[in-house]
Coordinates of N, CA and C in Angstrom, one line a residue:
Chain A
Q1 N 72.2 126.0 53.6 CA 73.1 124.8 53.9 C 72.3 123.5 53.6
V2 N 73.0 122.7 52.8 CA 72.4 121.4 52.5 C 72.5 120.4 53.7
Q3 N 71.5 119.7 54.0 CA 71.5 118.7 55.0 C 70.9 117.4 54.5
L4 N 71.5 116.3 54.8 CA 71.0 115.0 54.4 C 70.8 114.2 55.6
Q5 N 69.5 113.7 55.8 CA 69.1 113.0 57.0 C 68.7 111.6 56.6
Q6 N 69.5 110.6 57.1 CA 69.3 109.2 56.8 C 68.3 108.6 57.8
S7 N 67.6 107.6 57.3 CA 66.7 106.8 58.1 C 66.7 105.4 57.6
G8 N 66.4 104.4 58.5 CA 66.3 103.0 58.1 C 66.9 102.1 59.2
P9 N 66.5 100.9 59.1 CA 66.9 99.9 60.2 C 68.4 99.7 60.2
G10 N 68.9 99.4 61.4 CA 70.3 99.0 61.6 C 70.6 97.6 61.6
L11 N 69.6 96.7 61.6 CA 69.8 95.3 61.6 C 68.9 94.7 60.5
V12 N 69.6 93.9 59.7 CA 68.8 93.2 58.6 C 69.2 91.7 58.6
T13 N 68.2 90.9 58.4 CA 68.4 89.5 58.4 C 69.0 89.0 57.0
P14 N 69.9 88.1 57.1 CA 70.5 87.6 55.8 C 69.4 87.1 54.8
S15 N 69.6 87.4 53.6 CA 68.8 87.1 52.4 C 67.6 88.1 52.3
Q16 N 67.4 89.0 53.3 CA 66.4 90.0 53.2 C 66.9 91.2 52.5
T17 N 66.0 92.3 52.5 CA 66.3 93.5 51.8 C 66.7 94.6 52.7
L18 N 67.7 95.3 52.4 CA 68.2 96.5 53.2 C 67.5 97.7 52.5
S19 N 66.9 98.5 53.3 CA 66.2 99.7 52.8 C 66.6 100.9 53.6
L20 N 67.1 101.9 53.0 CA 67.5 103.2 53.6 C 67.0 104.4 52.8
T21 N 66.7 105.5 53.5 CA 66.2 106.7 52.9 C 67.1 107.8 53.3
C22 N 67.2 108.8 52.4 CA 68.0 110.0 52.6 C 67.1 111.2 52.3
A23 N 66.7 111.9 53.3 CA 65.9 113.1 53.1 C 66.8 114.4 52.9
I24 N 66.5 115.1 51.9 CA 67.3 116.3 51.5 C 66.7 117.6 51.9
S25 N 67.4 118.5 52.5 CA 67.0 119.8 52.8 C 68.1 120.8 52.3
G26 N 67.6 121.9 51.8 CA 68.6 122.9 51.3 C 68.9 122.7 49.8
D27 N 68.4 121.7 49.2 CA 68.6 121.4 47.8 C 67.5 120.5 47.3
S28 N 67.5 120.2 46.0 CA 66.4 119.4 45.5 C 66.9 118.1 44.9
V29 N 66.2 117.0 45.1 CA 66.6 115.8 44.5 C 66.6 115.9 42.9
S30 N 65.8 116.9 42.4 CA 65.7 117.1 41.0 C 66.7 118.1 40.5
S31 N 67.6 118.5 41.3 CA 68.7 119.5 41.0 C 69.3 119.1 39.7
N32 N 69.6 120.1 38.8 CA 70.3 119.8 37.6 C 71.8 120.1 37.7
S33 N 72.3 120.2 38.9 CA 73.7 120.4 39.1 C 74.3 119.4 40.1
A34 N 73.6 118.4 40.5 CA 74.1 117.4 41.5 C 73.5 116.0 41.2
A35 N 74.1 115.0 41.8 CA 73.6 113.7 41.8 C 73.6 113.2 43.2
W36 N 72.7 112.2 43.5 CA 72.5 111.8 44.8 C 72.9 110.3 44.9
T37 N 73.8 110.1 45.9 CA 74.7 108.9 45.9 C 74.6 108.2 47.2
W38 N 74.9 106.9 47.1 CA 75.0 106.0 48.2 C 76.5 105.5 48.2
I39 N 77.1 105.6 49.4 CA 78.5 105.1 49.6 C 78.5 104.3 50.9
R40 N 79.2 103.2 50.9 CA 79.3 102.5 52.2 C 80.8 102.4 52.6
Q41 N 81.0 102.1 53.9 CA 82.3 102.0 54.5 C 82.4 100.8 55.4
S42 N 83.4 100.0 55.2 CA 83.6 98.9 56.1 C 85.1 98.7 56.3
P43 N 85.5 98.1 57.4 CA 87.0 97.8 57.6 C 87.6 97.0 56.5
S44 N 86.9 96.1 55.9 CA 87.4 95.2 54.9 C 87.5 95.9 53.5
R45 N 86.5 96.7 53.2 CA 86.4 97.3 51.8 C 86.7 98.8 51.7
G46 N 86.9 99.4 52.9 CA 87.1 100.8 52.9 C 85.8 101.6 52.4
L47 N 86.0 102.7 51.8 CA 84.9 103.5 51.2 C 84.6 103.0 49.8
E48 N 83.4 102.6 49.6 CA 82.9 102.0 48.4 C 81.7 102.7 47.8
W49 N 81.9 103.2 46.6 CA 80.8 103.8 45.9 C 79.8 102.8 45.4
L50 N 78.5 103.0 45.7 CA 77.5 102.0 45.4 C 76.6 102.4 44.2
G51 N 76.2 103.6 44.1 CA 75.3 104.0 43.0 C 74.8 105.4 43.2
R52 N 74.1 105.9 42.2 CA 73.5 107.3 42.3 C 72.3 107.4 41.4
T53 N 71.6 108.5 41.7 CA 70.5 108.9 40.8 C 70.6 110.4 40.5
Y54 N 70.2 110.9 39.4 CA 70.2 112.3 39.1 C 69.2 112.6 38.0
Y55 N 68.8 113.9 37.9 CA 67.8 114.3 37.0 C 68.4 115.4 36.0
R56 N 68.3 115.1 34.7 CA 68.8 116.0 33.7 C 67.7 115.9 32.5
S57 N 66.6 116.5 32.7 CA 65.5 116.4 31.8 C 64.8 115.0 31.9
K58 N 65.5 114.0 32.4 CA 64.9 112.7 32.7 C 65.8 112.1 33.8
W59 N 65.2 111.1 34.5 CA 66.0 110.5 35.6 C 67.0 109.4 35.0
S60 N 68.2 109.4 35.6 CA 69.2 108.4 35.3 C 69.7 107.8 36.6
T61 N 70.1 106.6 36.6 CA 70.6 105.9 37.7 C 71.8 105.1 37.3
N62 N 72.9 105.1 38.1 CA 74.1 104.3 37.8 C 74.4 103.5 39.0
Y63 N 74.9 102.3 38.8 CA 75.2 101.4 39.9 C 76.6 100.9 39.7
A64 N 77.3 100.6 40.8 CA 78.6 99.8 40.8 C 78.3 98.5 40.1
L65 N 79.2 98.0 39.3 CA 79.0 96.7 38.6 C 78.7 95.6 39.6
S66 N 79.3 95.6 40.7 CA 79.2 94.5 41.7 C 77.8 94.6 42.4
M67 N 77.1 95.7 42.2 CA 75.8 95.9 43.0 C 74.6 95.9 42.0
Q68 N 74.8 96.1 40.7 CA 73.7 96.4 39.9 C 72.6 95.3 39.8
S69 N 73.0 94.1 40.1 CA 72.0 93.0 40.0 C 71.0 93.0 41.2
R70 N 71.4 93.7 42.3 CA 70.5 93.6 43.5 C 70.3 94.9 44.1
M71 N 70.6 96.0 43.5 CA 70.5 97.3 44.1 C 69.5 98.2 43.3
T72 N 68.7 98.9 44.0 CA 67.8 99.9 43.4 C 67.9 101.2 44.1
I73 N 68.1 102.3 43.4 CA 68.1 103.7 44.0 C 66.9 104.4 43.3
T74 N 66.1 105.0 44.2 CA 64.8 105.6 43.7 C 64.7 107.0 44.3
P75 N 64.4 108.0 43.4 CA 64.1 109.3 43.9 C 62.7 109.4 44.2
D76 N 62.4 110.3 45.2 CA 61.0 110.7 45.5 C 60.9 112.2 45.5
T77 N 60.4 112.7 44.5 CA 60.3 114.2 44.4 C 59.3 114.8 45.3
S78 N 58.2 114.0 45.6 CA 57.2 114.6 46.5 C 57.7 114.8 48.0
K79 N 58.7 114.0 48.4 CA 59.3 114.1 49.7 C 60.7 114.6 49.7
N80 N 61.2 114.9 48.5 CA 62.6 115.4 48.3 C 63.6 114.5 49.0
Q81 N 63.6 113.3 48.6 CA 64.4 112.3 49.2 C 64.8 111.2 48.1
F82 N 65.7 110.3 48.5 CA 66.0 109.2 47.6 C 66.3 108.0 48.5
S83 N 66.1 106.9 47.9 CA 66.2 105.6 48.7 C 67.1 104.6 48.1
L84 N 67.6 103.7 49.0 CA 68.4 102.6 48.5 C 67.7 101.3 49.0
Q85 N 67.6 100.4 48.0 CA 67.2 99.0 48.4 C 68.3 98.1 47.9
L86 N 68.7 97.2 48.8 CA 69.7 96.2 48.4 C 69.2 94.8 48.8
N87 N 69.0 94.0 47.8 CA 68.3 92.7 48.0 C 69.3 91.6 48.4
S88 N 68.8 90.6 48.9 CA 69.6 89.3 49.2 C 70.9 89.6 49.9
V89 N 70.8 90.4 51.0 CA 72.0 90.8 51.7 C 72.6 89.6 52.4
T90 N 74.0 89.7 52.6 CA 74.8 88.7 53.3 C 75.6 89.5 54.4
P91 N 76.2 88.8 55.3 CA 77.0 89.5 56.3 C 78.1 90.4 55.7
E92 N 78.5 90.1 54.4 CA 79.5 91.0 53.8 C 78.9 92.4 53.4
D93 N 77.6 92.5 53.5 CA 77.0 93.8 53.3 C 76.9 94.7 54.5
S94 N 77.4 94.1 55.6 CA 77.5 94.9 56.9 C 78.5 96.1 56.7
A95 N 78.0 97.3 57.0 CA 78.9 98.4 56.8 C 78.1 99.7 57.3
V96 N 78.8 100.8 57.3 CA 78.2 102.1 57.5 C 77.8 102.6 56.2
Y97 N 76.5 102.9 56.0 CA 76.0 103.4 54.7 C 75.8 104.9 54.8
Y98 N 76.3 105.6 53.8 CA 76.2 107.1 53.7 C 75.4 107.5 52.4
C99 N 74.6 108.5 52.5 CA 74.2 109.2 51.3 C 75.0 110.4 51.2
A100 N 75.1 110.9 50.0 CA 76.0 112.1 49.8 C 75.6 112.8 48.5
R101 N 75.9 114.1 48.4 CA 75.7 114.8 47.2 C 76.9 114.9 46.3
D102 N 76.8 114.5 45.1 CA 77.9 114.5 44.1 C 77.8 115.8 43.3
R103 N 78.8 116.6 43.3 CA 78.8 117.8 42.5 C 79.3 117.5 41.1
C104 N 78.6 116.6 40.4 CA 79.0 116.1 39.1 C 79.1 117.3 38.1
S105 N 80.0 117.1 37.2 CA 80.2 118.1 36.1 C 79.7 117.6 34.8
G106 N 79.8 118.4 33.8 CA 79.5 118.0 32.4 C 78.1 118.1 32.0
G107 N 77.3 118.9 32.7 CA 75.9 119.1 32.3 C 75.1 117.9 32.3
D108 N 74.5 117.5 31.2 CA 73.6 116.4 31.1 C 74.4 115.1 31.4
N109 N 75.7 115.1 31.1 CA 76.5 113.9 31.3 C 76.7 113.5 32.8
C110 N 76.8 114.6 33.6 CA 76.9 114.4 35.1 C 78.1 113.4 35.4
Y111 N 79.3 113.8 35.0 CA 80.4 113.0 35.3 C 80.6 112.9 36.8
L112 N 81.0 111.7 37.3 CA 81.3 111.5 38.7 C 82.3 112.6 39.2
A113 N 82.0 113.1 40.4 CA 83.0 114.1 40.9 C 83.2 113.8 42.4
Y114 N 83.1 114.9 43.2 CA 83.4 114.8 44.6 C 82.1 115.0 45.5
Y115 N 82.2 114.7 46.8 CA 81.0 114.7 47.6 C 81.1 115.8 48.7
D116 N 80.3 116.8 48.5 CA 80.4 118.0 49.4 C 79.5 118.0 50.6
F117 N 78.4 117.2 50.6 CA 77.6 117.0 51.7 C 77.2 115.5 51.9
W118 N 77.3 115.1 53.2 CA 77.0 113.7 53.5 C 76.0 113.6 54.6
G119 N 75.3 112.4 54.5 CA 74.4 112.1 55.6 C 75.2 111.7 56.8
Q120 N 74.5 111.4 57.9 CA 75.2 111.1 59.2 C 75.7 109.7 59.3
G121 N 75.3 108.8 58.3 CA 75.7 107.5 58.3 C 74.7 106.6 59.1
T122 N 74.6 105.3 58.6 CA 73.7 104.3 59.2 C 74.5 103.1 59.3
L123 N 74.8 102.6 60.5 CA 75.5 101.3 60.7 C 74.5 100.2 60.5
V124 N 74.7 99.4 59.4 CA 73.9 98.3 59.1 C 74.6 97.0 59.4
T125 N 74.0 96.2 60.2 CA 74.5 94.9 60.5 C 73.6 93.8 59.9
V126 N 74.2 92.9 59.1 CA 73.4 91.8 58.5 C 73.7 90.6 59.4
S127 N 72.7 90.2 60.1 CA 72.8 89.1 61.0 C 71.5 88.5 61.4
S128 N 71.5 87.2 61.6 CA 70.2 86.5 62.0 C 70.1 86.6 63.6
Chain B
E1 N 90.4 99.4 36.9 CA 90.1 100.3 38.0 C 91.4 101.0 38.5
I2 N 91.4 102.3 38.7 CA 92.5 103.0 39.2 C 92.6 102.8 40.7
V3 N 93.8 102.4 41.1 CA 94.1 102.2 42.5 C 94.7 103.4 43.1
M4 N 94.2 103.8 44.2 CA 94.7 105.0 45.0 C 95.5 104.5 46.2
T5 N 96.7 104.8 46.3 CA 97.6 104.3 47.4 C 98.0 105.5 48.3
Q6 N 97.6 105.5 49.5 CA 98.0 106.6 50.4 C 99.1 106.2 51.4
S7 N 100.0 107.1 51.6 CA 101.1 106.9 52.6 C 101.4 108.1 53.4
P8 N 101.9 107.9 54.6 CA 102.0 106.6 55.3 C 100.6 106.2 55.8
A9 N 100.5 105.0 56.3 CA 99.2 104.6 56.8 C 98.9 105.3 58.1
T10 N 99.9 105.6 58.9 CA 99.8 106.4 60.1 C 100.9 107.4 60.2
L11 N 100.5 108.6 60.6 CA 101.5 109.7 60.7 C 101.4 110.3 62.1
S12 N 102.5 110.2 62.8 CA 102.5 110.8 64.2 C 103.1 112.1 64.2
V13 N 102.3 113.1 64.6 CA 102.8 114.5 64.5 C 102.4 115.3 65.8
S14 N 103.3 116.2 66.2 CA 103.0 117.0 67.4 C 102.1 118.2 67.0
P15 N 101.3 118.6 67.9 CA 100.5 119.9 67.6 C 101.4 121.0 67.2
G16 N 101.0 121.8 66.2 CA 101.8 122.9 65.7 C 102.8 122.5 64.6
E17 N 103.0 121.2 64.4 CA 104.0 120.8 63.4 C 103.2 120.7 62.1
R18 N 104.0 120.5 61.0 CA 103.5 120.3 59.7 C 103.3 118.9 59.4
A19 N 102.2 118.6 58.7 CA 101.9 117.2 58.3 C 101.8 117.1 56.7
T20 N 102.5 116.1 56.2 CA 102.4 116.0 54.7 C 101.9 114.5 54.4
L21 N 100.8 114.5 53.7 CA 100.2 113.2 53.4 C 100.3 113.0 51.9
S22 N 100.5 111.8 51.5 CA 100.7 111.5 50.0 C 99.6 110.5 49.5
C23 N 99.3 110.7 48.3 CA 98.3 109.9 47.6 C 98.8 109.6 46.2
R24 N 98.9 108.4 45.8 CA 99.4 108.0 44.5 C 98.4 107.3 43.7
A25 N 98.2 107.6 42.4 CA 97.2 106.9 41.6 C 98.0 106.0 40.6
S26 N 97.4 104.8 40.4 CA 98.0 103.8 39.5 C 98.1 104.3 38.1
Q27 N 97.3 105.2 37.7 CA 97.5 105.9 36.4 C 97.0 107.3 36.5
S28 N 97.2 108.1 35.5 CA 96.9 109.5 35.6 C 95.4 109.8 35.9
V29 N 95.2 110.7 36.8 CA 93.8 111.1 37.1 C 93.7 112.6 36.9
R30 N 94.7 113.2 36.2 CA 94.8 114.6 35.9 C 94.7 115.4 37.2
S31 N 93.8 116.3 37.4 CA 93.7 117.0 38.6 C 92.3 116.7 39.3
N32 N 91.8 115.5 38.9 CA 90.5 115.1 39.4 C 90.6 114.3 40.7
L33 N 91.0 115.1 41.7 CA 91.3 114.4 43.0 C 90.7 115.2 44.1
A34 N 90.1 114.6 45.1 CA 89.5 115.2 46.3 C 90.2 114.6 47.5
W35 N 90.2 115.4 48.6 CA 90.6 114.9 49.9 C 89.5 115.1 50.9
Y36 N 89.4 114.1 51.8 CA 88.4 114.2 52.9 C 89.1 114.0 54.2
Q37 N 88.4 114.5 55.2 CA 88.8 114.3 56.6 C 87.7 113.5 57.3
Q38 N 88.0 112.5 58.1 CA 87.0 111.7 58.8 C 87.4 111.5 60.3
K39 N 86.5 112.0 61.1 CA 86.7 111.7 62.6 C 85.9 110.6 63.0
P40 N 86.2 109.9 64.1 CA 85.5 108.7 64.6 C 84.0 109.0 64.7
G41 N 83.2 108.2 64.2 CA 81.7 108.3 64.3 C 81.1 109.3 63.4
Q42 N 81.9 109.9 62.5 CA 81.4 111.0 61.6 C 81.5 110.6 60.2
A43 N 80.8 111.3 59.4 CA 80.9 111.1 57.9 C 82.2 111.8 57.4
P44 N 82.7 111.4 56.3 CA 83.8 112.2 55.7 C 83.4 113.6 55.5
R45 N 84.4 114.5 55.5 CA 84.2 115.9 55.3 C 85.1 116.3 54.1
L46 N 84.5 116.9 53.1 CA 85.3 117.4 52.0 C 86.2 118.5 52.4
L47 N 87.5 118.3 52.1 CA 88.5 119.3 52.3 C 88.9 120.0 51.0
M48 N 89.2 119.3 50.0 CA 89.8 119.7 48.8 C 89.2 119.1 47.6
Y49 N 89.1 119.8 46.5 CA 88.8 119.1 45.2 C 89.6 119.8 44.1
G50 N 89.6 119.2 42.9 CA 90.4 119.7 41.9 C 91.9 119.7 42.3
A51 N 92.2 118.8 43.2 CA 93.6 118.6 43.8 C 94.1 119.7 44.7
S52 N 93.6 121.0 44.4 CA 94.2 122.1 45.2 C 93.2 123.2 45.6
T53 N 91.9 123.0 45.3 CA 90.9 124.0 45.7 C 90.3 123.6 47.0
R54 N 90.4 124.5 48.0 CA 89.8 124.2 49.3 C 88.3 124.3 49.2
A55 N 87.6 123.4 49.9 CA 86.1 123.4 49.9 C 85.7 124.6 50.8
T56 N 84.4 124.9 50.8 CA 83.9 126.0 51.6 C 84.1 125.8 53.0
G57 N 84.7 126.8 53.7 CA 84.9 126.7 55.1 C 86.1 126.0 55.6
I58 N 87.0 125.5 54.7 CA 88.2 124.8 55.1 C 89.3 125.8 55.4
P59 N 89.9 125.7 56.5 CA 91.0 126.7 56.9 C 92.2 126.7 55.9
A60 N 92.8 127.8 55.8 CA 93.9 128.0 54.9 C 95.2 127.1 55.3
R61 N 95.2 126.6 56.5 CA 96.3 125.7 56.8 C 96.3 124.4 56.1
F62 N 95.2 124.1 55.4 CA 95.1 122.9 54.5 C 95.4 123.3 53.1
S63 N 96.4 122.6 52.5 CA 96.6 122.9 51.1 C 96.9 121.6 50.3
G64 N 96.5 121.6 49.1 CA 96.7 120.4 48.2 C 97.5 120.7 47.0
S65 N 98.2 119.7 46.5 CA 99.0 119.9 45.3 C 99.2 118.6 44.6
G66 N 99.7 118.7 43.4 CA 99.9 117.6 42.5 C 99.0 117.5 41.3
S67 N 99.3 116.6 40.4 CA 98.5 116.3 39.3 C 99.0 115.0 38.7
G68 N 98.2 114.4 37.8 CA 98.7 113.1 37.2 C 98.5 112.0 38.2
T69 N 99.7 111.5 38.7 CA 99.6 110.4 39.6 C 100.1 110.7 41.1
E70 N 100.7 111.8 41.3 CA 101.2 112.1 42.6 C 100.6 113.3 43.2
F71 N 100.0 113.2 44.4 CA 99.3 114.2 45.1 C 99.7 114.3 46.6
T72 N 99.6 115.6 47.1 CA 100.0 115.8 48.5 C 99.0 116.7 49.1
L73 N 98.6 116.3 50.4 CA 97.8 117.2 51.3 C 98.8 117.6 52.4
T74 N 98.9 118.9 52.6 CA 99.7 119.5 53.6 C 98.9 120.2 54.6
I75 N 99.1 120.0 55.9 CA 98.5 120.7 57.0 C 99.6 121.5 57.6
S76 N 99.6 122.8 57.5 CA 100.8 123.6 57.8 C 101.2 123.6 59.3
S77 N 100.2 123.6 60.2 CA 100.4 123.7 61.6 C 99.2 123.0 62.3
L78 N 99.5 121.7 62.7 CA 98.4 120.9 63.1 C 97.7 121.4 64.4
Q79 N 96.4 121.5 64.3 CA 95.6 121.9 65.5 C 95.0 120.6 66.1
S80 N 94.5 120.7 67.3 CA 94.0 119.5 67.9 C 92.8 118.9 67.1
E81 N 92.0 119.7 66.5 CA 90.9 119.2 65.7 C 91.3 118.5 64.4
D82 N 92.6 118.6 64.0 CA 93.0 118.0 62.8 C 93.4 116.5 62.9
F83 N 93.5 116.0 64.1 CA 93.8 114.6 64.3 C 92.6 113.7 63.8
A84 N 92.8 113.0 62.8 CA 91.7 112.3 62.1 C 92.3 111.4 61.0
V85 N 91.4 110.7 60.3 CA 91.8 110.0 59.1 C 91.5 110.8 57.9
Y86 N 92.5 110.7 56.9 CA 92.4 111.5 55.7 C 92.3 110.5 54.5
Y87 N 91.4 110.8 53.6 CA 91.2 109.9 52.4 C 91.4 110.8 51.2
C88 N 92.0 110.2 50.2 CA 92.0 110.8 48.8 C 91.0 110.0 48.0
Q89 N 90.5 110.7 46.9 CA 89.5 110.0 46.0 C 89.7 110.6 44.6
H90 N 89.9 109.8 43.7 CA 89.9 110.3 42.3 C 88.5 110.3 41.7
Y91 N 88.3 111.1 40.7 CA 87.0 111.1 40.0 C 87.3 111.3 38.5
N92 N 88.3 110.7 38.0 CA 88.7 110.8 36.6 C 88.1 109.5 35.9
D93 N 87.0 109.7 35.2 CA 86.4 108.5 34.5 C 86.1 107.4 35.5
W94 N 85.2 107.5 36.4 CA 84.8 106.7 37.5 C 85.5 107.2 38.7
L95 N 85.5 106.4 39.8 CA 86.1 106.9 41.0 C 86.5 105.8 41.9
T96 N 87.5 106.0 42.7 CA 87.9 105.1 43.8 C 88.5 106.0 44.9
F97 N 88.4 105.4 46.1 CA 89.0 106.1 47.3 C 90.3 105.4 47.7
G98 N 91.2 106.1 48.3 CA 92.4 105.6 48.9 C 92.0 104.9 50.2
G99 N 93.0 104.2 50.8 CA 92.8 103.5 52.0 C 92.9 104.3 53.3
G100 N 93.4 105.6 53.2 CA 93.4 106.5 54.3 C 94.8 106.6 55.0
T101 N 95.0 107.7 55.6 CA 96.2 108.0 56.4 C 95.6 108.5 57.7
K102 N 96.0 107.9 58.8 CA 95.6 108.3 60.1 C 96.6 109.3 60.7
V103 N 96.2 110.5 61.0 CA 97.1 111.4 61.6 C 96.9 111.4 63.1
E104 N 97.9 111.0 63.9 CA 97.7 110.9 65.3 C 98.7 111.8 66.1
I105 N 98.3 112.0 67.3 CA 99.2 112.8 68.2 C 100.4 112.1 68.6
K106 N 101.6 112.8 68.3 CA 102.8 112.2 68.7 C 103.1 112.5 70.2

């Protein structure tokens, strides 16, 4: 059974960096049949896809257009986990952040698909 | 961006009754549609993918149908644990989530 365990602070100061980690058990961050994704949820924006990383002979990372200038997703094969860094946060970045496994299809293309395992969620509040 | 519209926003149903939830896409997403269930304080749980394929461990009282722009999630006989918020999500050339339907006890 795949399990995703999130860790990271729940309170971030405006203009600082939000950092979260998702530890994977029961699968590998280097899996050639999945992608590792960050999604957030807020009352104002609903469920919002943020970005993902995956390995298909080399590492690839995709970001939502609205996030790509200040977001970094990084895999860590030694710890079988992946991380999210979001720079220059504002109160609008306050949300519950989830990591999830994407059962992407299309082999090396890894087309976006659906999410069959999720982390427990981290409520992040951006406030001074 | 494809917009996913769910209706109704809230559905009041008695235990044991049938619930029918709708999801409409602003343009065709073929059968690239998933449904999730979310309870308070929990992450979404995958119910259905490919519009009509139940995910592992999902009871047979859940069924999905539709293709193109119109989709339906049906819960044949609501159990107490089924009262939750349900989301649809397309994954046809990118992805977006619907706004959700809350299924509450009547």
